[in-house]
Amino acid sequence: MGTPNILDKKYGGTSVGSLERIENVAVRLLEDIRRGEVPIVVVSAMSGQTNRLVALAEQIDPDYRGPAYDMLVASGEQVSIALLAIALQKRGIKAQPLLAYQLGIKTDSAFSKARIEKIDGEKLIRLCAQGIVPIVAGFQGVDADDNITTLGRGGSDTTAVALAAAIGAKDCEIYTDVP
């Protein structure tokens, strides 16, 4: 299923940490597309958002790690993918924000430290073939009971690498603004 023109590009929280930075990522992606690249983009939550969400949960119950916790902390990525999709659309690039359940990123049920078990890459390949840039929420999956799960720290990097492997992408590029 190799897809030689598709590049998986992952942008970390600092890269999408403000509206200005999200706009900069959109400009960079536009330039990549004009050079003939076909990107699949994986995005983290805006810098500081996951920590803020974790702190809220811990104020209620510092020991709880279950479905509600993972649903809460996974919401930061939803904001990032939507904002980046809007920034790309503004530039005339068709983009589709996608959550884990929409892509069939299946995990086990180890909340806050789930492991990816299966990915259906067909939808990503179809979107790319239609000229639509998939913007994927990193860090999350869905278990057998349709609960949102999270992959733990570094989970967006894990998502990017797993997606690249699942579709046979040419490369997986991970962009970060921190060492």
PDB file of N, CA, C and O in Angstrom, residues 73-149:
ATOM      1  N   VAL A  73      -8.673  15.170  28.419  1.00  0.00           N
ATOM      2  CA  VAL A  73      -7.338  15.578  27.980  1.00  0.00           C
ATOM      3  C   VAL A  73      -7.157  15.451  26.469  1.00  0.00           C
ATOM      4  O   VAL A  73      -6.300  16.126  25.901  1.00  0.00           O
ATOM      5  N   ALA A  74      -7.970  14.630  25.816  1.00  0.00           N
ATOM      6  CA  ALA A  74      -7.889  14.509  24.353  1.00  0.00           C
ATOM      7  C   ALA A  74      -8.546  15.689  23.645  1.00  0.00           C
ATOM      8  O   ALA A  74      -8.339  15.876  22.446  1.00  0.00           O
ATOM      9  N   SER A  75      -9.289  16.494  24.368  1.00  0.00           N
ATOM     10  CA  SER A  75     -10.024  17.588  23.719  1.00  0.00           C
ATOM     11  C   SER A  75      -9.106  18.701  23.205  1.00  0.00           C
ATOM     12  O   SER A  75      -9.474  19.433  22.292  1.00  0.00           O
ATOM     13  N   GLY A  76      -7.919  18.834  23.752  1.00  0.00           N
ATOM     14  CA  GLY A  76      -6.998  19.869  23.284  1.00  0.00           C
ATOM     15  C   GLY A  76      -6.616  19.692  21.824  1.00  0.00           C
ATOM     16  O   GLY A  76      -6.514  20.672  21.071  1.00  0.00           O
ATOM     17  N   GLU A  77      -6.436  18.469  21.402  1.00  0.00           N
ATOM     18  CA  GLU A  77      -6.082  18.200  20.003  1.00  0.00           C
ATOM     19  C   GLU A  77      -7.234  18.557  19.067  1.00  0.00           C
ATOM     20  O   GLU A  77      -7.017  18.983  17.937  1.00  0.00           O
ATOM     21  N   GLN A  78      -8.454  18.378  19.537  1.00  0.00           N
ATOM     22  CA  GLN A  78      -9.613  18.706  18.710  1.00  0.00           C
ATOM     23  C   GLN A  78      -9.611  20.191  18.344  1.00  0.00           C
ATOM     24  O   GLN A  78      -9.897  20.569  17.208  1.00  0.00           O
ATOM     25  N   VAL A  79      -9.253  21.035  19.288  1.00  0.00           N
ATOM     26  CA  VAL A  79      -9.165  22.476  19.031  1.00  0.00           C
ATOM     27  C   VAL A  79      -8.093  22.749  17.978  1.00  0.00           C
ATOM     28  O   VAL A  79      -8.330  23.481  17.004  1.00  0.00           O
ATOM     29  N   SER A  80      -6.924  22.164  18.146  1.00  0.00           N
ATOM     30  CA  SER A  80      -5.807  22.417  17.227  1.00  0.00           C
ATOM     31  C   SER A  80      -6.113  21.991  15.798  1.00  0.00           C
ATOM     32  O   SER A  80      -5.810  22.726  14.850  1.00  0.00           O
ATOM     33  N   ILE A  81      -6.683  20.802  15.629  1.00  0.00           N
ATOM     34  CA  ILE A  81      -6.944  20.328  14.264  1.00  0.00           C
ATOM     35  C   ILE A  81      -8.000  21.185  13.579  1.00  0.00           C
ATOM     36  O   ILE A  81      -7.901  21.461  12.389  1.00  0.00           O
ATOM     37  N   ALA A  82      -8.998  21.620  14.336  1.00  0.00           N
ATOM     38  CA  ALA A  82     -10.043  22.465  13.746  1.00  0.00           C
ATOM     39  C   ALA A  82      -9.477  23.808  13.322  1.00  0.00           C
ATOM     40  O   ALA A  82      -9.756  24.292  12.208  1.00  0.00           O
ATOM     41  N   LEU A  83      -8.674  24.434  14.188  1.00  0.00           N
ATOM     42  CA  LEU A  83      -8.098  25.736  13.847  1.00  0.00           C
ATOM     43  C   LEU A  83      -7.155  25.645  12.652  1.00  0.00           C
ATOM     44  O   LEU A  83      -7.172  26.520  11.771  1.00  0.00           O
ATOM     45  N   LEU A  84      -6.338  24.592  12.586  1.00  0.00           N
ATOM     46  CA  LEU A  84      -5.440  24.443  11.444  1.00  0.00           C
ATOM     47  C   LEU A  84      -6.229  24.188  10.157  1.00  0.00           C
ATOM     48  O   LEU A  84      -5.886  24.734   9.100  1.00  0.00           O
ATOM     49  N   ALA A  85      -7.292  23.403  10.231  1.00  0.00           N
ATOM     50  CA  ALA A  85      -8.123  23.160   9.045  1.00  0.00           C
ATOM     51  C   ALA A  85      -8.733  24.469   8.550  1.00  0.00           C
ATOM     52  O   ALA A  85      -8.761  24.741   7.337  1.00  0.00           O
ATOM     53  N   ILE A  86      -9.186  25.319   9.465  1.00  0.00           N
ATOM     54  CA  ILE A  86      -9.747  26.618   9.083  1.00  0.00           C
ATOM     55  C   ILE A  86      -8.674  27.484   8.419  1.00  0.00           C
ATOM     56  O   ILE A  86      -8.925  28.137   7.391  1.00  0.00           O
ATOM     57  N   ALA A  87      -7.466  27.488   8.990  1.00  0.00           N
ATOM     58  CA  ALA A  87      -6.366  28.285   8.426  1.00  0.00           C
ATOM     59  C   ALA A  87      -6.003  27.802   7.020  1.00  0.00           C
ATOM     60  O   ALA A  87      -5.682  28.620   6.146  1.00  0.00           O
ATOM     61  N   LEU A  88      -6.048  26.498   6.786  1.00  0.00           N
ATOM     62  CA  LEU A  88      -5.764  25.981   5.440  1.00  0.00           C
ATOM     63  C   LEU A  88      -6.891  26.330   4.473  1.00  0.00           C
ATOM     64  O   LEU A  88      -6.638  26.735   3.329  1.00  0.00           O
ATOM     65  N   GLN A  89      -8.139  26.164   4.922  1.00  0.00           N
ATOM     66  CA  GLN A  89      -9.293  26.490   4.062  1.00  0.00           C
ATOM     67  C   GLN A  89      -9.228  27.950   3.629  1.00  0.00           C
ATOM     68  O   GLN A  89      -9.525  28.282   2.488  1.00  0.00           O
ATOM     69  N   LYS A  90      -8.836  28.836   4.561  1.00  0.00           N
ATOM     70  CA  LYS A  90      -8.707  30.264   4.260  1.00  0.00           C
ATOM     71  C   LYS A  90      -7.732  30.501   3.110  1.00  0.00           C
ATOM     72  O   LYS A  90      -7.885  31.450   2.342  1.00  0.00           O
ATOM     73  N   ARG A  91      -6.762  29.609   2.967  1.00  0.00           N
ATOM     74  CA  ARG A  91      -5.745  29.729   1.920  1.00  0.00           C
ATOM     75  C   ARG A  91      -6.090  28.925   0.670  1.00  0.00           C
ATOM     76  O   ARG A  91      -5.246  28.706  -0.193  1.00  0.00           O
ATOM     77  N   GLY A  92      -7.323  28.446   0.597  1.00  0.00           N
ATOM     78  CA  GLY A  92      -7.768  27.711  -0.582  1.00  0.00           C
ATOM     79  C   GLY A  92      -7.370  26.247  -0.605  1.00  0.00           C
ATOM     80  O   GLY A  92      -7.485  25.593  -1.639  1.00  0.00           O
ATOM     81  N   ILE A  93      -6.909  25.717   0.518  1.00  0.00           N
ATOM     82  CA  ILE A  93      -6.519  24.306   0.610  1.00  0.00           C
ATOM     83  C   ILE A  93      -7.657  23.529   1.273  1.00  0.00           C
ATOM     84  O   ILE A  93      -8.083  23.871   2.380  1.00  0.00           O
ATOM     85  N   LYS A  94      -8.130  22.504   0.593  1.00  0.00           N
ATOM     86  CA  LYS A  94      -9.154  21.647   1.204  1.00  0.00           C
ATOM     87  C   LYS A  94      -8.507  20.864   2.341  1.00  0.00           C
ATOM     88  O   LYS A  94      -7.457  20.252   2.150  1.00  0.00           O
ATOM     89  N   ALA A  95      -9.136  20.893   3.509  1.00  0.00           N
ATOM     90  CA  ALA A  95      -8.590  20.190   4.675  1.00  0.00           C
ATOM     91  C   ALA A  95      -9.731  19.545   5.456  1.00  0.00           C
ATOM     92  O   ALA A  95     -10.845  20.080   5.484  1.00  0.00           O
ATOM     93  N   GLN A  96      -9.438  18.421   6.076  1.00  0.00           N
ATOM     94  CA  GLN A  96     -10.430  17.686   6.870  1.00  0.00           C
ATOM     95  C   GLN A  96      -9.854  17.380   8.246  1.00  0.00           C
ATOM     96  O   GLN A  96      -8.920  16.587   8.360  1.00  0.00           O
ATOM     97  N   PRO A  97     -10.382  18.024   9.313  1.00  0.00           N
ATOM     98  CA  PRO A  97      -9.926  17.647  10.656  1.00  0.00           C
ATOM     99  C   PRO A  97     -10.513  16.291  11.028  1.00  0.00           C
ATOM    100  O   PRO A  97     -11.680  16.011  10.740  1.00  0.00           O
ATOM    101  N   LEU A  98      -9.694  15.442  11.642  1.00  0.00           N
ATOM    102  CA  LEU A  98     -10.116  14.067  11.935  1.00  0.00           C
ATOM    103  C   LEU A  98      -9.709  13.650  13.341  1.00  0.00           C
ATOM    104  O   LEU A  98      -8.544  13.798  13.733  1.00  0.00           O
ATOM    105  N   LEU A  99     -10.672  13.108  14.077  1.00  0.00           N
ATOM    106  CA  LEU A  99     -10.409  12.515  15.388  1.00  0.00           C
ATOM    107  C   LEU A  99     -10.119  11.023  15.203  1.00  0.00           C
ATOM    108  O   LEU A  99     -10.408  10.442  14.154  1.00  0.00           O
ATOM    109  N   ALA A 100      -9.587  10.413  16.231  1.00  0.00           N
ATOM    110  CA  ALA A 100      -9.175   9.005  16.158  1.00  0.00           C
ATOM    111  C   ALA A 100     -10.309   8.083  15.718  1.00  0.00           C
ATOM    112  O   ALA A 100     -10.104   7.190  14.902  1.00  0.00           O
ATOM    113  N   TYR A 101     -11.505   8.301  16.247  1.00  0.00           N
ATOM    114  CA  TYR A 101     -12.604   7.390  15.913  1.00  0.00           C
ATOM    115  C   TYR A 101     -12.966   7.485  14.434  1.00  0.00           C
ATOM    116  O   TYR A 101     -13.413   6.511  13.835  1.00  0.00           O
ATOM    117  N   GLN A 102     -12.744   8.664  13.819  1.00  0.00           N
ATOM    118  CA  GLN A 102     -13.057   8.832  12.404  1.00  0.00           C
ATOM    119  C   GLN A 102     -12.069   8.099  11.501  1.00  0.00           C
ATOM    120  O   GLN A 102     -12.375   7.844  10.344  1.00  0.00           O
ATOM    121  N   LEU A 103     -10.903   7.774  12.042  1.00  0.00           N
ATOM    122  CA  LEU A 103      -9.873   7.080  11.270  1.00  0.00           C
ATOM    123  C   LEU A 103      -9.715   5.619  11.652  1.00  0.00           C
ATOM    124  O   LEU A 103      -8.920   4.916  11.061  1.00  0.00           O
ATOM    125  N   GLY A 104     -10.427   5.189  12.665  1.00  0.00           N
ATOM    126  CA  GLY A 104     -10.268   3.808  13.098  1.00  0.00           C
ATOM    127  C   GLY A 104      -8.935   3.546  13.754  1.00  0.00           C
ATOM    128  O   GLY A 104      -8.316   2.511  13.526  1.00  0.00           O
ATOM    129  N   ILE A 105      -8.462   4.512  14.574  1.00  0.00           N
ATOM    130  CA  ILE A 105      -7.239   4.285  15.348  1.00  0.00           C
ATOM    131  C   ILE A 105      -7.663   3.535  16.610  1.00  0.00           C
ATOM    132  O   ILE A 105      -8.164   4.121  17.569  1.00  0.00           O
ATOM    133  N   LYS A 106      -7.512   2.225  16.563  1.00  0.00           N
ATOM    134  CA  LYS A 106      -7.971   1.363  17.656  1.00  0.00           C
ATOM    135  C   LYS A 106      -6.851   1.123  18.661  1.00  0.00           C
ATOM    136  O   LYS A 106      -5.709   0.858  18.278  1.00  0.00           O
ATOM    137  N   THR A 107      -7.208   1.206  19.945  1.00  0.00           N
ATOM    138  CA  THR A 107      -6.236   1.004  21.020  1.00  0.00           C
ATOM    139  C   THR A 107      -6.767  -0.007  22.023  1.00  0.00           C
ATOM    140  O   THR A 107      -7.929  -0.405  21.970  1.00  0.00           O
ATOM    141  N   ASP A 108      -5.902  -0.349  22.969  1.00  0.00           N
ATOM    142  CA  ASP A 108      -6.380  -1.102  24.116  1.00  0.00           C
ATOM    143  C   ASP A 108      -7.092  -0.128  25.054  1.00  0.00           C
ATOM    144  O   ASP A 108      -7.290   1.042  24.711  1.00  0.00           O
ATOM    145  N   SER A 109      -7.486  -0.584  26.234  1.00  0.00           N
ATOM    146  CA  SER A 109      -8.249   0.245  27.170  1.00  0.00           C
ATOM    147  C   SER A 109      -7.428   0.729  28.352  1.00  0.00           C
ATOM    148  O   SER A 109      -7.979   1.014  29.417  1.00  0.00           O
ATOM    149  N   ALA A 110      -6.136   0.861  28.188  1.00  0.00           N
ATOM    150  CA  ALA A 110      -5.277   1.351  29.277  1.00  0.00           C
ATOM    151  C   ALA A 110      -5.329   2.884  29.271  1.00  0.00           C
ATOM    152  O   ALA A 110      -4.513   3.548  28.635  1.00  0.00           O
ATOM    153  N   PHE A 111      -6.322   3.428  29.967  1.00  0.00           N
ATOM    154  CA  PHE A 111      -6.539   4.870  29.941  1.00  0.00           C
ATOM    155  C   PHE A 111      -5.305   5.631  30.395  1.00  0.00           C
ATOM    156  O   PHE A 111      -4.620   5.242  31.313  1.00  0.00           O
ATOM    157  N   SER A 112      -5.020   6.702  29.705  1.00  0.00           N
ATOM    158  CA  SER A 112      -3.887   7.614  29.871  1.00  0.00           C
ATOM    159  C   SER A 112      -2.549   7.011  29.457  1.00  0.00           C
ATOM    160  O   SER A 112      -1.529   7.689  29.511  1.00  0.00           O
ATOM    161  N   LYS A 113      -2.551   5.765  28.989  1.00  0.00           N
ATOM    162  CA  LYS A 113      -1.327   5.138  28.479  1.00  0.00           C
ATOM    163  C   LYS A 113      -1.660   4.006  27.507  1.00  0.00           C
ATOM    164  O   LYS A 113      -1.022   2.962  27.500  1.00  0.00           O
ATOM    165  N   ALA A 114      -2.679   4.252  26.684  1.00  0.00           N
ATOM    166  CA  ALA A 114      -3.139   3.232  25.734  1.00  0.00           C
ATOM    167  C   ALA A 114      -2.081   2.966  24.663  1.00  0.00           C
ATOM    168  O   ALA A 114      -1.214   3.794  24.399  1.00  0.00           O
ATOM    169  N   ARG A 115      -2.206   1.802  24.058  1.00  0.00           N
ATOM    170  CA  ARG A 115      -1.308   1.415  22.970  1.00  0.00           C
ATOM    171  C   ARG A 115      -2.147   1.184  21.714  1.00  0.00           C
ATOM    172  O   ARG A 115      -3.210   0.583  21.771  1.00  0.00           O
ATOM    173  N   ILE A 116      -1.627   1.655  20.595  1.00  0.00           N
ATOM    174  CA  ILE A 116      -2.319   1.470  19.323  1.00  0.00           C
ATOM    175  C   ILE A 116      -2.244   0.003  18.923  1.00  0.00           C
ATOM    176  O   ILE A 116      -1.183  -0.604  18.939  1.00  0.00           O
ATOM    177  N   GLU A 117      -3.395  -0.550  18.566  1.00  0.00           N
ATOM    178  CA  GLU A 117      -3.464  -1.948  18.126  1.00  0.00           C
ATOM    179  C   GLU A 117      -3.692  -2.063  16.625  1.00  0.00           C
ATOM    180  O   GLU A 117      -3.248  -3.017  15.997  1.00  0.00           O
ATOM    181  N   LYS A 118      -4.412  -1.082  16.027  1.00  0.00           N
ATOM    182  CA  LYS A 118      -4.769  -1.191  14.615  1.00  0.00           C
ATOM    183  C   LYS A 118      -5.121   0.196  14.083  1.00  0.00           C
ATOM    184  O   LYS A 118      -5.710   1.009  14.785  1.00  0.00           O
ATOM    185  N   ILE A 119      -4.751   0.434  12.840  1.00  0.00           N
ATOM    186  CA  ILE A 119      -5.120   1.671  12.152  1.00  0.00           C
ATOM    187  C   ILE A 119      -5.601   1.305  10.756  1.00  0.00           C
ATOM    188  O   ILE A 119      -4.964   0.542  10.043  1.00  0.00           O
ATOM    189  N   ASP A 120      -6.737   1.882  10.370  1.00  0.00           N
ATOM    190  CA  ASP A 120      -7.227   1.729   9.003  1.00  0.00           C
ATOM    191  C   ASP A 120      -6.791   2.964   8.228  1.00  0.00           C
ATOM    192  O   ASP A 120      -7.350   4.041   8.400  1.00  0.00           O
ATOM    193  N   GLY A 121      -5.780   2.822   7.397  1.00  0.00           N
ATOM    194  CA  GLY A 121      -5.233   3.955   6.660  1.00  0.00           C
ATOM    195  C   GLY A 121      -5.947   4.289   5.365  1.00  0.00           C
ATOM    196  O   GLY A 121      -5.618   5.273   4.707  1.00  0.00           O
ATOM    197  N   GLU A 122      -6.950   3.506   5.006  1.00  0.00           N
ATOM    198  CA  GLU A 122      -7.624   3.711   3.718  1.00  0.00           C
ATOM    199  C   GLU A 122      -8.259   5.091   3.596  1.00  0.00           C
ATOM    200  O   GLU A 122      -8.198   5.715   2.546  1.00  0.00           O
ATOM    201  N   LYS A 123      -8.868   5.588   4.676  1.00  0.00           N
ATOM    202  CA  LYS A 123      -9.522   6.897   4.608  1.00  0.00           C
ATOM    203  C   LYS A 123      -8.492   7.996   4.341  1.00  0.00           C
ATOM    204  O   LYS A 123      -8.757   8.924   3.564  1.00  0.00           O
ATOM    205  N   LEU A 124      -7.327   7.900   4.968  1.00  0.00           N
ATOM    206  CA  LEU A 124      -6.282   8.897   4.732  1.00  0.00           C
ATOM    207  C   LEU A 124      -5.857   8.911   3.274  1.00  0.00           C
ATOM    208  O   LEU A 124      -5.712   9.973   2.668  1.00  0.00           O
ATOM    209  N   ILE A 125      -5.680   7.742   2.713  1.00  0.00           N
ATOM    210  CA  ILE A 125      -5.253   7.636   1.322  1.00  0.00           C
ATOM    211  C   ILE A 125      -6.337   8.184   0.393  1.00  0.00           C
ATOM    212  O   ILE A 125      -6.037   8.912  -0.561  1.00  0.00           O
ATOM    213  N   ARG A 126      -7.603   7.882   0.679  1.00  0.00           N
ATOM    214  CA  ARG A 126      -8.711   8.406  -0.131  1.00  0.00           C
ATOM    215  C   ARG A 126      -8.755   9.931  -0.096  1.00  0.00           C
ATOM    216  O   ARG A 126      -8.928  10.586  -1.119  1.00  0.00           O
ATOM    217  N   LEU A 127      -8.628  10.497   1.108  1.00  0.00           N
ATOM    218  CA  LEU A 127      -8.661  11.957   1.234  1.00  0.00           C
ATOM    219  C   LEU A 127      -7.523  12.596   0.438  1.00  0.00           C
ATOM    220  O   LEU A 127      -7.737  13.570  -0.283  1.00  0.00           O
ATOM    221  N   CYS A 128      -6.326  12.043   0.572  1.00  0.00           N
ATOM    222  CA  CYS A 128      -5.180  12.571  -0.169  1.00  0.00           C
ATOM    223  C   CYS A 128      -5.423  12.494  -1.677  1.00  0.00           C
ATOM    224  O   CYS A 128      -5.114  13.434  -2.414  1.00  0.00           O
ATOM    225  N   ALA A 129      -5.994  11.394  -2.139  1.00  0.00           N
ATOM    226  CA  ALA A 129      -6.277  11.219  -3.560  1.00  0.00           C
ATOM    227  C   ALA A 129      -7.299  12.240  -4.063  1.00  0.00           C
ATOM    228  O   ALA A 129      -7.289  12.615  -5.232  1.00  0.00           O
ATOM    229  N   GLN A 130      -8.157  12.712  -3.147  1.00  0.00           N
ATOM    230  CA  GLN A 130      -9.167  13.717  -3.503  1.00  0.00           C
ATOM    231  C   GLN A 130      -8.638  15.152  -3.352  1.00  0.00           C
ATOM    232  O   GLN A 130      -9.381  16.115  -3.532  1.00  0.00           O
ATOM    233  N   GLY A 131      -7.363  15.285  -3.006  1.00  0.00           N
ATOM    234  CA  GLY A 131      -6.784  16.612  -2.839  1.00  0.00           C
ATOM    235  C   GLY A 131      -7.160  17.277  -1.525  1.00  0.00           C
ATOM    236  O   GLY A 131      -7.092  18.496  -1.394  1.00  0.00           O
ATOM    237  N   ILE A 132      -7.539  16.478  -0.536  1.00  0.00           N
ATOM    238  CA  ILE A 132      -7.921  16.989   0.786  1.00  0.00           C
ATOM    239  C   ILE A 132      -6.805  16.658   1.767  1.00  0.00           C
ATOM    240  O   ILE A 132      -6.352  15.514   1.830  1.00  0.00           O
ATOM    241  N   VAL A 133      -6.356  17.657   2.521  1.00  0.00           N
ATOM    242  CA  VAL A 133      -5.305  17.446   3.506  1.00  0.00           C
ATOM    243  C   VAL A 133      -5.941  16.941   4.800  1.00  0.00           C
ATOM    244  O   VAL A 133      -6.714  17.664   5.437  1.00  0.00           O
ATOM    245  N   PRO A 134      -5.632  15.707   5.221  1.00  0.00           N
ATOM    246  CA  PRO A 134      -6.132  15.222   6.509  1.00  0.00           C
ATOM    247  C   PRO A 134      -5.350  15.885   7.646  1.00  0.00           C
ATOM    248  O   PRO A 134      -4.118  15.903   7.628  1.00  0.00           O
ATOM    249  N   ILE A 135      -6.064  16.438   8.615  1.00  0.00           N
ATOM    250  CA  ILE A 135      -5.459  17.031   9.800  1.00  0.00           C
ATOM    251  C   ILE A 135      -5.903  16.160  10.969  1.00  0.00           C
ATOM    252  O   ILE A 135      -7.063  16.201  11.387  1.00  0.00           O
ATOM    253  N   VAL A 136      -4.985  15.352  11.490  1.00  0.00           N
ATOM    254  CA  VAL A 136      -5.306  14.300  12.449  1.00  0.00           C
ATOM    255  C   VAL A 136      -4.954  14.721  13.880  1.00  0.00           C
ATOM    256  O   VAL A 136      -3.860  15.225  14.126  1.00  0.00           O
ATOM    257  N   ALA A 137      -5.885  14.471  14.788  1.00  0.00           N
ATOM    258  CA  ALA A 137      -5.624  14.692  16.213  1.00  0.00           C
ATOM    259  C   ALA A 137      -4.668  13.613  16.698  1.00  0.00           C
ATOM    260  O   ALA A 137      -4.988  12.430  16.647  1.00  0.00           O
ATOM    261  N   GLY A 138      -3.506  14.039  17.167  1.00  0.00           N
ATOM    262  CA  GLY A 138      -2.561  13.089  17.733  1.00  0.00           C
ATOM    263  C   GLY A 138      -2.966  12.705  19.141  1.00  0.00           C
ATOM    264  O   GLY A 138      -3.950  13.216  19.684  1.00  0.00           O
ATOM    265  N   PHE A 139      -2.238  11.737  19.724  1.00  0.00           N
ATOM    266  CA  PHE A 139      -2.350  11.451  21.160  1.00  0.00           C
ATOM    267  C   PHE A 139      -3.562  10.625  21.549  1.00  0.00           C
ATOM    268  O   PHE A 139      -3.721  10.285  22.707  1.00  0.00           O
ATOM    269  N   GLN A 140      -4.419  10.272  20.593  1.00  0.00           N
ATOM    270  CA  GLN A 140      -5.663   9.620  20.985  1.00  0.00           C
ATOM    271  C   GLN A 140      -6.012   8.432  20.103  1.00  0.00           C
ATOM    272  O   GLN A 140      -5.536   8.308  18.983  1.00  0.00           O
ATOM    273  N   GLY A 141      -6.853   7.581  20.659  1.00  0.00           N
ATOM    274  CA  GLY A 141      -7.405   6.442  19.953  1.00  0.00           C
ATOM    275  C   GLY A 141      -8.776   6.136  20.514  1.00  0.00           C
ATOM    276  O   GLY A 141      -9.329   6.914  21.299  1.00  0.00           O
ATOM    277  N   VAL A 142      -9.283   4.987  20.119  1.00  0.00           N
ATOM    278  CA  VAL A 142     -10.589   4.531  20.585  1.00  0.00           C
ATOM    279  C   VAL A 142     -10.469   3.050  20.919  1.00  0.00           C
ATOM    280  O   VAL A 142      -9.906   2.281  20.141  1.00  0.00           O
ATOM    281  N   ASP A 143     -11.006   2.662  22.078  1.00  0.00           N
ATOM    282  CA  ASP A 143     -10.925   1.252  22.458  1.00  0.00           C
ATOM    283  C   ASP A 143     -12.103   0.456  21.890  1.00  0.00           C
ATOM    284  O   ASP A 143     -12.953   1.008  21.178  1.00  0.00           O
ATOM    285  N   ALA A 144     -12.182  -0.821  22.198  1.00  0.00           N
ATOM    286  CA  ALA A 144     -13.214  -1.712  21.658  1.00  0.00           C
ATOM    287  C   ALA A 144     -14.621  -1.297  22.081  1.00  0.00           C
ATOM    288  O   ALA A 144     -15.600  -1.644  21.423  1.00  0.00           O
ATOM    289  N   ASP A 145     -14.738  -0.535  23.166  1.00  0.00           N
ATOM    290  CA  ASP A 145     -16.048  -0.063  23.635  1.00  0.00           C
ATOM    291  C   ASP A 145     -16.336   1.371  23.189  1.00  0.00           C
ATOM    292  O   ASP A 145     -17.229   2.028  23.728  1.00  0.00           O
ATOM    293  N   ASP A 146     -15.558   1.873  22.225  1.00  0.00           N
ATOM    294  CA  ASP A 146     -15.699   3.225  21.676  1.00  0.00           C
ATOM    295  C   ASP A 146     -15.385   4.336  22.673  1.00  0.00           C
ATOM    296  O   ASP A 146     -15.811   5.476  22.496  1.00  0.00           O
ATOM    297  N   ASN A 147     -14.620   4.028  23.706  1.00  0.00           N
ATOM    298  CA  ASN A 147     -14.144   5.059  24.615  1.00  0.00           C
ATOM    299  C   ASN A 147     -12.940   5.750  23.999  1.00  0.00           C
ATOM    300  O   ASN A 147     -12.076   5.091  23.403  1.00  0.00           O
ATOM    301  N   ILE A 148     -12.858   7.063  24.159  1.00  0.00           N
ATOM    302  CA  ILE A 148     -11.653   7.783  23.756  1.00  0.00           C
ATOM    303  C   ILE A 148     -10.542   7.384  24.715  1.00  0.00           C
ATOM    304  O   ILE A 148     -10.744   7.340  25.927  1.00  0.00           O
ATOM    305  N   THR A 149      -9.381   7.078  24.157  1.00  0.00           N
ATOM    306  CA  THR A 149      -8.213   6.745  24.970  1.00  0.00           C
ATOM    307  C   THR A 149      -7.084   7.694  24.590  1.00  0.00           C
ATOM    308  O   THR A 149      -7.086   8.260  23.500  1.00  0.00           O
TER     309      THR A 149
END
